[in-house]
Amino acid sequence: MNNQKSFDELKDYGEKFGQLLQGLKQHDGLLQEQYSERELVLEHDKLKLYHYVPDQHIQKTEADTAQTDQVQTPVLIVYALVNRPSILDLQQGHSAIAQMLKSGLDVYLIDWGYPDASDKHLDLDYYINTQIDACVDLICDTTNIKQVSLMGICQGGVLGLCYSSLHPQRVKSLVTLVTPVDFHTEPDTLSNLVRHVDIDLMVKTMGNIPGDMLSSTFLSLRPYYLQLKKYLNLVESTAQLDEKTKERIANFILMERWIFDSPDQAGEAFREFVQGCYQQNRLIKNTLKVGGCQIDLSTLNIPVLNIYADQDHLVPPASSKALENLIPANQYQEMSVNGGHIGIFVSPKSVKAIFPAIADWLRKHS
């Protein structure tokens, strides 16, 4: 064993770690998570509906301007219940929301808020037929239109599919991003993990499902990378505390803050979603019921753009691509993006590829 080599490596690591600590101290409490200007247009229990103001200061090239005529139909973003939608506007310079606005979209966003003990009986019927419907009503009344376009992300895509099935007259077109449809594909680590869990006992014991517990579950799916390697990589990448490194540290802090900002889940909605989708795989079988009504995606006769990430460890591509077998061929289009489940919303390259393409598609189906 080379003791001197080990000592030198340890010393080098300690110096890099010291640089990292200096960078972290510079950002302590100074970072914001939301950059795009928006206005609160509806409060409905815990839910808040935001309308984003088009940013007149975004610099556009002539090529951008030629392709960014305003999309006529407003877009309502339905995010997952299990995470915060702030990921879409987390990092200045490559915000997904900013790219949507730049691409000509009229953007509304649902913020589900933080359920508390009084919300444990809220079910999928409430989230879909009451809350999403209230948002659609507000948008239609405000803009004097009859239909909106929905953009459902992850679990929010499932909610969007259900809403479109139950209220087809209210939806002009639907975009799903990293949305699970077939919950029993291989390999699907998350599905295999929860398939045999006694959800009834969990809900009976806990009421609401703690967000911290869900965060730990998601991290456990890739324990080495998500709980060790990324921190080691951060130390190695911050040896020199230059401006690029400071930006890297700031982005890392924002991502960590988002990862661990997990709302508790209303017990009844969690029970219905896990049992109906993950355990019984009812969505792809067209036997899922919401509010007593069957969700039959084969009857969905609106344009659908389905976007999946080719390196997604939470929603395998096969799980998303299964939607193709349920939607009429003349109404379905799909797009593969290089990246992971969350990376496609924060990677500058992915953001610049995805959202202009979505805008172009919506422009044709608006």
Short mmCIF file of C-alpha atoms in Angstrom, two decimals:
data_model
loop_
_atom_site.label_atom_id
_atom_site.label_comp_id
_atom_site.label_asym_id
_atom_site.label_seq_id
_atom_site.Cartn_x
_atom_site.Cartn_y
_atom_site.Cartn_z
CA MET A 1 0.00 0.00 0.00
CA ASN A 2 1.37 3.43 -1.01
CA ASN A 3 0.76 5.55 2.08
CA GLN A 4 2.11 8.73 0.49
CA LYS A 5 -0.21 8.37 -2.51
CA SER A 6 -3.21 7.83 -0.24
CA PHE A 7 -2.21 10.85 1.85
CA ASP A 8 -1.84 13.03 -1.26
CA GLU A 9 -5.25 11.95 -2.59
CA LEU A 10 -6.88 12.64 0.76
CA LYS A 11 -5.21 16.05 0.95
CA ASP A 12 -6.29 16.89 -2.60
CA TYR A 13 -9.87 15.86 -1.85
CA GLY A 14 -9.86 17.95 1.33
CA GLU A 15 -8.73 21.02 -0.61
CA LYS A 16 -11.45 20.50 -3.22
CA PHE A 17 -14.03 20.02 -0.48
CA GLY A 18 -12.89 23.29 1.10
CA GLN A 19 -13.44 25.08 -2.20
CA LEU A 20 -16.91 23.56 -2.41
CA LEU A 21 -17.78 24.79 1.09
CA GLN A 22 -16.72 28.30 0.13
CA GLY A 23 -18.97 28.16 -2.91
CA LEU A 24 -21.90 26.86 -0.86
CA LYS A 25 -21.52 29.67 1.69
CA GLN A 26 -21.69 32.28 -1.07
CA HIS A 27 -25.10 30.99 -2.14
CA ASP A 28 -26.59 30.39 1.31
CA GLY A 29 -30.16 31.72 1.32
CA LEU A 30 -29.65 33.81 -1.83
CA LEU A 31 -31.09 31.57 -4.53
CA GLN A 32 -34.59 31.92 -5.91
CA GLU A 33 -36.50 29.15 -7.63
CA GLN A 34 -38.91 31.03 -9.85
CA TYR A 35 -37.79 33.52 -12.46
CA SER A 36 -40.59 33.98 -14.97
CA GLU A 37 -43.18 36.63 -14.21
CA ARG A 38 -46.57 35.19 -13.36
CA GLU A 39 -49.88 36.14 -11.79
CA LEU A 40 -52.15 34.17 -9.49
CA VAL A 41 -55.51 33.84 -11.23
CA LEU A 42 -57.28 31.20 -9.11
CA GLU A 43 -57.12 29.74 -5.62
CA HIS A 44 -59.16 26.60 -5.03
CA ASP A 45 -58.53 25.00 -1.63
CA LYS A 46 -54.78 24.23 -1.64
CA LEU A 47 -54.51 24.63 -5.41
CA LYS A 48 -53.15 27.77 -7.03
CA LEU A 49 -53.44 28.46 -10.75
CA TYR A 50 -50.80 30.74 -12.24
CA HIS A 51 -50.77 32.51 -15.60
CA TYR A 52 -47.34 33.33 -16.96
CA VAL A 53 -46.78 36.74 -18.47
CA PRO A 54 -45.01 36.65 -21.84
CA ASP A 55 -41.47 37.89 -21.32
CA GLN A 56 -40.88 40.82 -23.65
CA HIS A 57 -37.21 40.94 -22.67
CA ILE A 58 -36.27 37.48 -23.97
CA GLN A 59 -33.77 37.93 -26.78
CA LYS A 60 -34.90 36.23 -29.97
CA THR A 61 -32.98 35.60 -33.15
CA GLU A 62 -34.60 36.19 -36.53
CA ALA A 63 -35.07 32.43 -36.81
CA ASP A 64 -36.86 32.39 -33.45
CA THR A 65 -39.14 35.26 -34.43
CA ALA A 66 -40.10 33.59 -37.69
CA GLN A 67 -41.26 30.49 -35.83
CA THR A 68 -42.85 31.91 -32.69
CA ASP A 69 -46.24 33.23 -33.66
CA GLN A 70 -48.46 33.02 -30.58
CA VAL A 71 -50.21 29.67 -30.20
CA GLN A 72 -53.90 30.50 -30.04
CA THR A 73 -55.12 27.88 -27.56
CA PRO A 74 -53.86 28.36 -23.97
CA VAL A 75 -51.83 25.52 -22.45
CA LEU A 76 -52.65 24.24 -18.96
CA ILE A 77 -49.72 22.41 -17.34
CA VAL A 78 -50.79 19.59 -15.03
CA TYR A 79 -47.81 18.56 -12.95
CA ALA A 80 -47.48 15.48 -10.74
CA LEU A 81 -48.92 15.48 -7.24
CA VAL A 82 -45.76 13.97 -5.76
CA ASN A 83 -43.30 16.75 -6.62
CA ARG A 84 -43.27 20.52 -7.00
CA PRO A 85 -43.73 22.16 -10.42
CA SER A 86 -40.92 24.62 -9.61
CA ILE A 87 -38.59 22.30 -11.56
CA LEU A 88 -40.00 23.90 -14.72
CA ASP A 89 -38.69 27.35 -13.76
CA LEU A 90 -35.80 26.44 -11.52
CA GLN A 91 -32.69 27.72 -13.23
CA GLN A 92 -32.35 31.07 -14.92
CA GLY A 93 -31.06 30.76 -18.45
CA HIS A 94 -32.55 27.35 -19.16
CA SER A 95 -36.03 27.50 -17.66
CA ALA A 96 -38.62 25.28 -19.34
CA ILE A 97 -41.31 27.90 -18.65
CA ALA A 98 -39.20 30.66 -20.21
CA GLN A 99 -38.65 28.49 -23.28
CA MET A 100 -42.40 27.86 -23.57
CA LEU A 101 -43.08 31.60 -23.46
CA LYS A 102 -40.33 32.27 -25.98
CA SER A 103 -41.88 29.63 -28.25
CA GLY A 104 -45.22 31.42 -28.28
CA LEU A 105 -47.23 29.43 -25.73
CA ASP A 106 -49.84 31.02 -23.47
CA VAL A 107 -48.98 29.15 -20.28
CA TYR A 108 -51.09 28.34 -17.22
CA LEU A 109 -49.70 26.15 -14.43
CA ILE A 110 -51.38 24.20 -11.63
CA ASP A 111 -49.59 24.28 -8.27
CA TRP A 112 -51.26 21.59 -6.15
CA GLY A 113 -49.86 22.97 -2.89
CA TYR A 114 -49.20 20.93 0.24
CA PRO A 115 -51.98 18.61 1.48
CA ASP A 116 -52.43 18.42 5.24
CA ALA A 117 -54.26 16.02 7.55
CA SER A 118 -57.63 17.53 6.62
CA ASP A 119 -57.09 16.41 3.00
CA LYS A 120 -56.58 12.69 3.59
CA HIS A 121 -59.96 11.80 2.06
CA LEU A 122 -59.37 13.67 -1.22
CA ASP A 123 -59.51 11.25 -4.13
CA LEU A 124 -58.65 11.28 -7.83
CA ASP A 125 -62.20 12.34 -8.62
CA TYR A 126 -61.61 15.54 -6.64
CA TYR A 127 -58.27 16.34 -8.25
CA ILE A 128 -59.50 15.62 -11.78
CA ASN A 129 -63.20 16.46 -11.93
CA THR A 130 -63.19 19.30 -9.41
CA GLN A 131 -59.79 20.97 -9.39
CA ILE A 132 -58.56 20.52 -12.97
CA ASP A 133 -62.06 21.27 -14.20
CA ALA A 134 -62.16 24.50 -12.16
CA CYS A 135 -58.91 25.59 -13.80
CA VAL A 136 -60.21 24.80 -17.29
CA ASP A 137 -63.39 26.76 -16.51
CA LEU A 138 -61.40 29.79 -15.41
CA ILE A 139 -59.15 29.74 -18.48
CA CYS A 140 -62.07 29.32 -20.87
CA ASP A 141 -64.08 32.08 -19.21
CA THR A 142 -61.11 34.45 -19.11
CA THR A 143 -60.02 33.92 -22.71
CA ASN A 144 -63.50 33.41 -24.18
CA ILE A 145 -62.72 29.99 -25.63
CA LYS A 146 -64.30 26.57 -25.28
CA GLN A 147 -61.23 24.32 -25.10
CA VAL A 148 -57.69 24.31 -23.72
CA SER A 149 -54.61 22.28 -24.52
CA LEU A 150 -53.33 20.15 -21.66
CA MET A 151 -49.69 19.41 -20.92
CA GLY A 152 -49.40 16.59 -18.39
CA ILE A 153 -46.05 15.79 -16.80
CA CYS A 154 -45.29 12.39 -15.22
CA GLN A 155 -48.23 11.53 -12.94
CA GLY A 156 -49.82 14.73 -14.21
CA GLY A 157 -49.93 13.11 -17.63
CA VAL A 158 -52.09 10.33 -16.21
CA LEU A 159 -54.38 12.96 -14.67
CA GLY A 160 -54.46 14.73 -18.04
CA LEU A 161 -55.37 11.52 -19.86
CA CYS A 162 -58.16 10.87 -17.37
CA TYR A 163 -59.51 14.41 -17.65
CA SER A 164 -59.41 14.27 -21.46
CA SER A 165 -61.29 10.97 -21.40
CA LEU A 166 -63.95 12.31 -19.04
CA HIS A 167 -64.23 15.81 -20.58
CA PRO A 168 -63.29 15.46 -24.27
CA GLN A 169 -65.29 18.55 -25.18
CA ARG A 170 -63.01 20.72 -23.01
CA VAL A 171 -59.65 19.57 -24.43
CA LYS A 172 -58.31 20.70 -27.81
CA SER A 173 -55.12 18.64 -27.68
CA LEU A 174 -52.98 16.81 -25.15
CA VAL A 175 -49.22 16.65 -24.59
CA THR A 176 -47.89 14.00 -22.21
CA LEU A 177 -44.29 14.09 -20.99
CA VAL A 178 -42.54 11.16 -19.24
CA THR A 179 -45.98 9.75 -18.47
CA PRO A 180 -46.44 6.12 -17.37
CA VAL A 181 -49.23 4.24 -19.15
CA ASP A 182 -48.27 0.57 -18.86
CA PHE A 183 -47.16 0.14 -15.25
CA HIS A 184 -46.03 -3.47 -15.65
CA THR A 185 -43.21 -3.16 -18.18
CA GLU A 186 -39.76 -4.61 -17.59
CA PRO A 187 -37.56 -3.31 -16.17
CA ASP A 188 -39.65 -0.99 -14.00
CA THR A 189 -37.98 -0.88 -10.61
CA LEU A 190 -40.52 1.44 -9.03
CA SER A 191 -43.45 -0.70 -10.16
CA ASN A 192 -41.79 -3.87 -8.91
CA LEU A 193 -41.12 -2.18 -5.58
CA VAL A 194 -44.69 -1.10 -4.86
CA ARG A 195 -46.58 -3.91 -6.56
CA HIS A 196 -46.87 -6.01 -3.39
CA VAL A 197 -47.10 -3.24 -0.78
CA ASP A 198 -50.23 -3.24 1.39
CA ILE A 199 -51.47 0.23 0.42
CA ASP A 200 -54.68 -0.09 2.45
CA LEU A 201 -52.63 -0.66 5.59
CA MET A 202 -50.33 2.27 4.75
CA VAL A 203 -53.22 4.69 4.33
CA LYS A 204 -55.06 3.35 7.37
CA THR A 205 -51.92 3.79 9.48
CA MET A 206 -50.62 7.10 8.15
CA GLY A 207 -53.61 8.93 6.72
CA ASN A 208 -51.59 11.00 4.29
CA ILE A 209 -48.41 9.50 2.85
CA PRO A 210 -45.34 11.49 3.97
CA GLY A 211 -43.50 13.23 1.16
CA ASP A 212 -40.15 12.52 2.84
CA MET A 213 -40.85 8.81 2.66
CA LEU A 214 -41.58 9.05 -1.06
CA SER A 215 -38.38 11.05 -1.64
CA SER A 216 -36.38 8.33 0.10
CA THR A 217 -38.10 5.70 -2.03
CA PHE A 218 -37.22 7.47 -5.29
CA LEU A 219 -33.60 7.91 -4.17
CA SER A 220 -33.36 4.22 -3.28
CA LEU A 221 -34.03 3.25 -6.90
CA ARG A 222 -30.48 4.39 -7.81
CA PRO A 223 -28.78 4.48 -4.40
CA TYR A 224 -25.15 4.76 -5.48
CA TYR A 225 -25.66 7.53 -8.01
CA LEU A 226 -28.37 9.54 -6.24
CA GLN A 227 -27.05 9.22 -2.69
CA LEU A 228 -23.27 9.13 -3.13
CA LYS A 229 -21.79 9.53 -6.59
CA LYS A 230 -23.40 12.87 -7.42
CA TYR A 231 -21.93 14.39 -4.25
CA LEU A 232 -18.48 13.01 -5.02
CA ASN A 233 -18.78 14.34 -8.56
CA LEU A 234 -19.68 17.78 -7.22
CA VAL A 235 -16.51 17.92 -5.14
CA GLU A 236 -14.39 16.86 -8.12
CA SER A 237 -16.00 19.44 -10.41
CA THR A 238 -15.47 22.41 -8.09
CA ALA A 239 -11.69 22.36 -7.71
CA GLN A 240 -11.45 25.89 -9.12
CA LEU A 241 -13.94 28.40 -7.75
CA ASP A 242 -14.49 30.33 -10.99
CA GLU A 243 -17.77 31.73 -12.31
CA LYS A 244 -18.66 28.51 -14.11
CA THR A 245 -18.12 26.55 -10.91
CA LYS A 246 -20.24 29.00 -8.92
CA GLU A 247 -23.06 28.51 -11.42
CA ARG A 248 -22.67 24.73 -11.15
CA ILE A 249 -22.91 24.94 -7.35
CA ALA A 250 -25.98 27.19 -7.54
CA ASN A 251 -27.73 24.77 -9.89
CA PHE A 252 -26.82 21.85 -7.63
CA ILE A 253 -28.32 23.61 -4.58
CA LEU A 254 -31.52 24.39 -6.46
CA MET A 255 -31.87 20.78 -7.60
CA GLU A 256 -31.24 19.42 -4.10
CA ARG A 257 -33.78 21.82 -2.64
CA TRP A 258 -36.34 20.69 -5.23
CA ILE A 259 -35.65 16.96 -4.72
CA PHE A 260 -36.39 17.16 -1.00
CA ASP A 261 -39.37 19.51 -1.33
CA SER A 262 -41.93 16.71 -1.54
CA PRO A 263 -45.55 17.35 -0.51
CA ASP A 264 -47.39 14.76 1.53
CA GLN A 265 -49.91 12.81 -0.52
CA ALA A 266 -53.63 12.75 0.21
CA GLY A 267 -54.20 9.20 1.41
CA GLU A 268 -57.23 8.30 -0.69
CA ALA A 269 -55.83 9.66 -3.96
CA PHE A 270 -52.55 7.84 -3.27
CA ARG A 271 -54.45 4.60 -2.62
CA GLU A 272 -56.45 4.89 -5.84
CA PHE A 273 -53.43 5.76 -7.96
CA VAL A 274 -51.08 3.08 -6.65
CA GLN A 275 -53.67 0.31 -6.55
CA GLY A 276 -55.36 1.21 -9.83
CA CYS A 277 -52.20 1.91 -11.83
CA TYR A 278 -49.10 0.37 -10.27
CA GLN A 279 -50.69 -2.74 -8.79
CA GLN A 280 -53.63 -3.52 -11.08
CA ASN A 281 -52.40 -1.75 -14.24
CA ARG A 282 -55.92 -0.61 -15.03
CA LEU A 283 -55.05 2.45 -17.15
CA ILE A 284 -53.73 0.42 -20.08
CA LYS A 285 -56.58 -2.07 -19.69
CA ASN A 286 -59.14 0.77 -19.98
CA THR A 287 -60.71 -0.37 -16.69
CA LEU A 288 -59.54 2.45 -14.40
CA LYS A 289 -62.44 4.30 -12.79
CA VAL A 290 -62.50 7.89 -11.55
CA GLY A 291 -65.60 9.11 -9.77
CA GLY A 292 -67.40 5.95 -10.84
CA CYS A 293 -66.69 6.61 -14.54
CA GLN A 294 -64.53 4.33 -16.66
CA ILE A 295 -61.39 5.75 -18.29
CA ASP A 296 -61.35 4.29 -21.80
CA LEU A 297 -58.45 5.82 -23.69
CA SER A 298 -59.44 4.06 -26.90
CA THR A 299 -62.31 6.55 -27.21
CA LEU A 300 -59.96 9.54 -26.92
CA ASN A 301 -60.31 11.32 -30.26
CA ILE A 302 -58.06 14.36 -29.83
CA PRO A 303 -54.49 14.98 -31.04
CA VAL A 304 -51.94 13.54 -28.59
CA LEU A 305 -48.20 14.20 -28.51
CA ASN A 306 -46.40 11.73 -26.25
CA ILE A 307 -42.82 12.60 -25.20
CA TYR A 308 -40.61 10.15 -23.33
CA ALA A 309 -37.00 10.16 -22.10
CA ASP A 310 -34.79 7.38 -23.39
CA GLN A 311 -32.82 7.10 -20.10
CA ASP A 312 -35.75 7.43 -17.71
CA HIS A 313 -35.35 5.18 -14.65
CA LEU A 314 -38.72 6.15 -13.12
CA VAL A 315 -40.88 5.82 -16.24
CA PRO A 316 -39.25 3.38 -18.68
CA PRO A 317 -39.73 4.31 -22.35
CA ALA A 318 -41.83 1.19 -22.90
CA SER A 319 -44.24 2.36 -20.21
CA SER A 320 -44.83 5.67 -22.01
CA LYS A 321 -44.79 4.26 -25.54
CA ALA A 322 -47.63 1.90 -24.63
CA LEU A 323 -49.98 4.86 -25.16
CA GLU A 324 -49.55 4.39 -28.90
CA ASN A 325 -51.62 1.20 -28.74
CA LEU A 326 -54.55 3.00 -27.11
CA ILE A 327 -54.91 6.17 -29.19
CA PRO A 328 -56.21 6.22 -32.79
CA ALA A 329 -53.17 6.21 -35.10
CA ASN A 330 -54.21 9.38 -36.93
CA GLN A 331 -54.32 11.29 -33.63
CA TYR A 332 -51.07 10.05 -32.09
CA GLN A 333 -47.50 11.27 -32.38
CA GLU A 334 -44.52 10.54 -30.16
CA MET A 335 -41.10 12.04 -29.57
CA SER A 336 -38.03 10.53 -27.92
CA VAL A 337 -35.67 12.81 -25.98
CA ASN A 338 -32.18 11.94 -24.83
CA GLY A 339 -32.02 12.23 -21.06
CA GLY A 340 -33.50 11.14 -17.77
CA HIS A 341 -36.82 11.69 -16.04
CA ILE A 342 -35.91 15.09 -14.56
CA GLY A 343 -32.89 15.98 -16.66
CA ILE A 344 -34.96 16.77 -19.74
CA PHE A 345 -36.60 19.67 -17.86
CA VAL A 346 -33.35 21.28 -16.67
CA SER A 347 -30.81 20.43 -19.36
CA PRO A 348 -30.38 23.49 -21.64
CA LYS A 349 -30.03 21.22 -24.67
CA SER A 350 -33.20 19.26 -23.87
CA VAL A 351 -35.25 22.34 -22.97
CA LYS A 352 -34.33 24.03 -26.26
CA ALA A 353 -35.23 20.88 -28.20
CA ILE A 354 -38.48 19.90 -26.49
CA PHE A 355 -40.54 23.02 -25.98
CA PRO A 356 -40.17 24.68 -29.39
CA ALA A 357 -41.15 21.30 -30.87
CA ILE A 358 -44.20 21.18 -28.58
CA ALA A 359 -45.12 24.72 -29.60
CA ASP A 360 -44.86 23.84 -33.30
CA TRP A 361 -47.05 20.78 -32.76
CA LEU A 362 -49.64 22.75 -30.76
CA ARG A 363 -49.64 25.47 -33.40
CA LYS A 364 -50.74 22.86 -35.94
CA HIS A 365 -53.41 21.49 -33.60
CA SER A 366 -54.63 24.72 -32.03
#
